[in-house]
């Protein structure tokens, strides 16, 4: 698969955001992996899911709660989205996410 673009619906975000990955696998099963890192590279949150996107984009909602149960604090973070389909190699893109509390 090829990732055309990645984005967040709210950036800067206060309470939640939705990750959107636009890709070329319309109507196919896709595996999506999202990782959020602090600026020193520590993994803070990770999410994986699979599904079918009828319109060439796939979205995942996030309430800014970390794997540890805490809330993401004000700051700049990096998010990476990886996309694959049926065991193919993963396409990957990364961008910044700004949190304002």
PDB file of C-alpha atoms in Angstrom:
ATOM      1  CA  UNK A   1       0.000   0.000   0.000  1.00  0.00           C
ATOM      2  CA  UNK A   2       0.948   3.618  -0.484  1.00  0.00           C
ATOM      3  CA  UNK A   3       0.154   6.304   2.099  1.00  0.00           C
ATOM      4  CA  UNK A   4      -0.948   9.477   0.332  1.00  0.00           C
ATOM      5  CA  UNK A   5      -1.240  11.597   3.489  1.00  0.00           C
ATOM      6  CA  UNK A   6      -1.744  11.472   7.253  1.00  0.00           C
ATOM      7  CA  UNK A   7      -3.419  14.098   9.414  1.00  0.00           C
ATOM      8  CA  UNK A   8      -5.298  14.816  12.644  1.00  0.00           C
ATOM      9  CA  UNK A   9      -8.723  16.450  12.832  1.00  0.00           C
ATOM     10  CA  UNK A  10      -7.682  18.578  15.806  1.00  0.00           C
ATOM     11  CA  UNK A  11      -4.114  19.799  15.804  1.00  0.00           C
ATOM     12  CA  UNK A  12      -3.546  21.448  18.234  1.00  0.00           C
ATOM     13  CA  UNK A  13      -5.720  19.102  20.284  1.00  0.00           C
ATOM     14  CA  UNK A  14      -7.186  19.684  23.739  1.00  0.00           C
ATOM     15  CA  UNK A  15      -9.245  16.620  24.646  1.00  0.00           C
ATOM     16  CA  UNK A  16      -9.213  14.301  21.626  1.00  0.00           C
ATOM     17  CA  UNK A  17      -8.183  13.943  18.010  1.00  0.00           C
ATOM     18  CA  UNK A  18      -8.885  11.672  15.067  1.00  0.00           C
ATOM     19  CA  UNK A  19      -5.997  10.297  13.034  1.00  0.00           C
ATOM     20  CA  UNK A  20      -6.752  10.048   9.309  1.00  0.00           C
ATOM     21  CA  UNK A  21      -4.633   8.073   6.866  1.00  0.00           C
ATOM     22  CA  UNK A  22      -5.332   8.498   3.153  1.00  0.00           C
ATOM     23  CA  UNK A  23      -4.113   5.594   1.023  1.00  0.00           C
ATOM     24  CA  UNK A  24      -4.465   3.815  -2.305  1.00  0.00           C
ATOM     25  CA  UNK A  25      -6.101   0.590  -1.037  1.00  0.00           C
ATOM     26  CA  UNK A  26      -9.773   1.511  -1.577  1.00  0.00           C
ATOM     27  CA  UNK A  27     -12.101  -1.330  -0.592  1.00  0.00           C
ATOM     28  CA  UNK A  28      -9.288  -3.524   0.759  1.00  0.00           C
ATOM     29  CA  UNK A  29      -8.580  -4.816   4.248  1.00  0.00           C
ATOM     30  CA  UNK A  30      -5.872  -2.671   5.813  1.00  0.00           C
ATOM     31  CA  UNK A  31      -3.881  -3.016   9.026  1.00  0.00           C
ATOM     32  CA  UNK A  32      -3.230   0.337  10.708  1.00  0.00           C
ATOM     33  CA  UNK A  33      -0.657   0.926  13.456  1.00  0.00           C
ATOM     34  CA  UNK A  34      -0.395   4.311  15.188  1.00  0.00           C
ATOM     35  CA  UNK A  35       2.421   5.288  17.546  1.00  0.00           C
ATOM     36  CA  UNK A  36       2.842   8.540  19.501  1.00  0.00           C
ATOM     37  CA  UNK A  37       6.297   9.558  20.741  1.00  0.00           C
ATOM     38  CA  UNK A  38       7.638  12.402  22.861  1.00  0.00           C
ATOM     39  CA  UNK A  39      10.401  14.550  21.358  1.00  0.00           C
ATOM     40  CA  UNK A  40      13.095  12.343  22.890  1.00  0.00           C
ATOM     41  CA  UNK A  41      11.726   9.312  21.040  1.00  0.00           C
ATOM     42  CA  UNK A  42       9.968   7.500  23.887  1.00  0.00           C
ATOM     43  CA  UNK A  43       6.878   5.568  22.808  1.00  0.00           C
ATOM     44  CA  UNK A  44       3.892   6.889  24.791  1.00  0.00           C
ATOM     45  CA  UNK A  45       0.904   5.313  23.033  1.00  0.00           C
ATOM     46  CA  UNK A  46       0.404   2.568  20.495  1.00  0.00           C
ATOM     47  CA  UNK A  47      -2.741   1.337  18.766  1.00  0.00           C
ATOM     48  CA  UNK A  48      -3.373  -1.308  16.122  1.00  0.00           C
ATOM     49  CA  UNK A  49      -6.553  -2.186  14.285  1.00  0.00           C
ATOM     50  CA  UNK A  50      -7.750  -3.597  10.979  1.00  0.00           C
ATOM     51  CA  UNK A  51     -10.648  -2.704   8.764  1.00  0.00           C
ATOM     52  CA  UNK A  52     -11.888  -1.840   5.287  1.00  0.00           C
ATOM     53  CA  UNK A  53     -11.981   1.713   3.994  1.00  0.00           C
ATOM     54  CA  UNK A  54     -14.464   2.265   1.205  1.00  0.00           C
ATOM     55  CA  UNK A  55     -13.294   5.773   0.299  1.00  0.00           C
ATOM     56  CA  UNK A  56      -9.482   5.551   0.439  1.00  0.00           C
ATOM     57  CA  UNK A  57      -9.088   6.865   3.961  1.00  0.00           C
ATOM     58  CA  UNK A  58      -9.108   5.247   7.395  1.00  0.00           C
ATOM     59  CA  UNK A  59      -9.674   7.071  10.683  1.00  0.00           C
ATOM     60  CA  UNK A  60      -8.957   6.262  14.329  1.00  0.00           C
ATOM     61  CA  UNK A  61     -10.280   8.310  17.270  1.00  0.00           C
ATOM     62  CA  UNK A  62      -8.046   8.942  20.296  1.00  0.00           C
ATOM     63  CA  UNK A  63      -8.904  10.589  23.630  1.00  0.00           C
ATOM     64  CA  UNK A  64      -5.239  11.506  24.346  1.00  0.00           C
ATOM     65  CA  UNK A  65      -5.018   8.870  27.098  1.00  0.00           C
ATOM     66  CA  UNK A  66      -1.622   7.168  27.262  1.00  0.00           C
ATOM     67  CA  UNK A  67      -0.975   3.429  27.565  1.00  0.00           C
ATOM     68  CA  UNK A  68      -0.081   4.103  31.213  1.00  0.00           C
ATOM     69  CA  UNK A  69      -3.553   5.592  31.817  1.00  0.00           C
ATOM     70  CA  UNK A  70      -2.416   9.208  32.182  1.00  0.00           C
ATOM     71  CA  UNK A  71      -3.318  12.131  29.937  1.00  0.00           C
ATOM     72  CA  UNK A  72      -0.981  13.614  27.359  1.00  0.00           C
ATOM     73  CA  UNK A  73       0.276  16.966  28.655  1.00  0.00           C
ATOM     74  CA  UNK A  74       0.826  20.255  26.792  1.00  0.00           C
ATOM     75  CA  UNK A  75       3.650  19.852  24.309  1.00  0.00           C
ATOM     76  CA  UNK A  76       4.755  18.775  20.865  1.00  0.00           C
ATOM     77  CA  UNK A  77       4.669  15.074  20.017  1.00  0.00           C
ATOM     78  CA  UNK A  78       5.387  12.938  16.979  1.00  0.00           C
ATOM     79  CA  UNK A  79       2.960  10.413  15.578  1.00  0.00           C
ATOM     80  CA  UNK A  80       3.732   7.696  13.079  1.00  0.00           C
ATOM     81  CA  UNK A  81       1.178   5.735  11.101  1.00  0.00           C
ATOM     82  CA  UNK A  82       2.057   2.436   9.469  1.00  0.00           C
ATOM     83  CA  UNK A  83      -0.195   0.777   6.935  1.00  0.00           C
ATOM     84  CA  UNK A  84      -0.106  -2.713   5.478  1.00  0.00           C
ATOM     85  CA  UNK A  85      -2.487  -5.138   3.804  1.00  0.00           C
ATOM     86  CA  UNK A  86      -2.527  -8.937   3.786  1.00  0.00           C
ATOM     87  CA  UNK A  87       0.996  -9.233   5.183  1.00  0.00           C
ATOM     88  CA  UNK A  88       2.553  -6.745   2.766  1.00  0.00           C
ATOM     89  CA  UNK A  89       5.455  -4.544   3.766  1.00  0.00           C
ATOM     90  CA  UNK A  90       4.411  -1.540   5.839  1.00  0.00           C
ATOM     91  CA  UNK A  91       4.191   1.970   4.433  1.00  0.00           C
ATOM     92  CA  UNK A  92       4.980   4.618   7.048  1.00  0.00           C
ATOM     93  CA  UNK A  93       4.595   8.392   7.518  1.00  0.00           C
ATOM     94  CA  UNK A  94       5.112  10.643  10.544  1.00  0.00           C
ATOM     95  CA  UNK A  95       3.984  14.155  11.550  1.00  0.00           C
ATOM     96  CA  UNK A  96       3.802  16.401  14.608  1.00  0.00           C
ATOM     97  CA  UNK A  97       0.880  16.625  17.010  1.00  0.00           C
ATOM     98  CA  UNK A  98       0.512  19.634  19.322  1.00  0.00           C
ATOM     99  CA  UNK A  99      -1.369  19.287  22.632  1.00  0.00           C
ATOM    100  CA  UNK A 100      -2.693  22.321  24.509  1.00  0.00           C
ATOM    101  CA  UNK A 101      -4.236  21.779  27.964  1.00  0.00           C
TER     102      UNK A 101
END
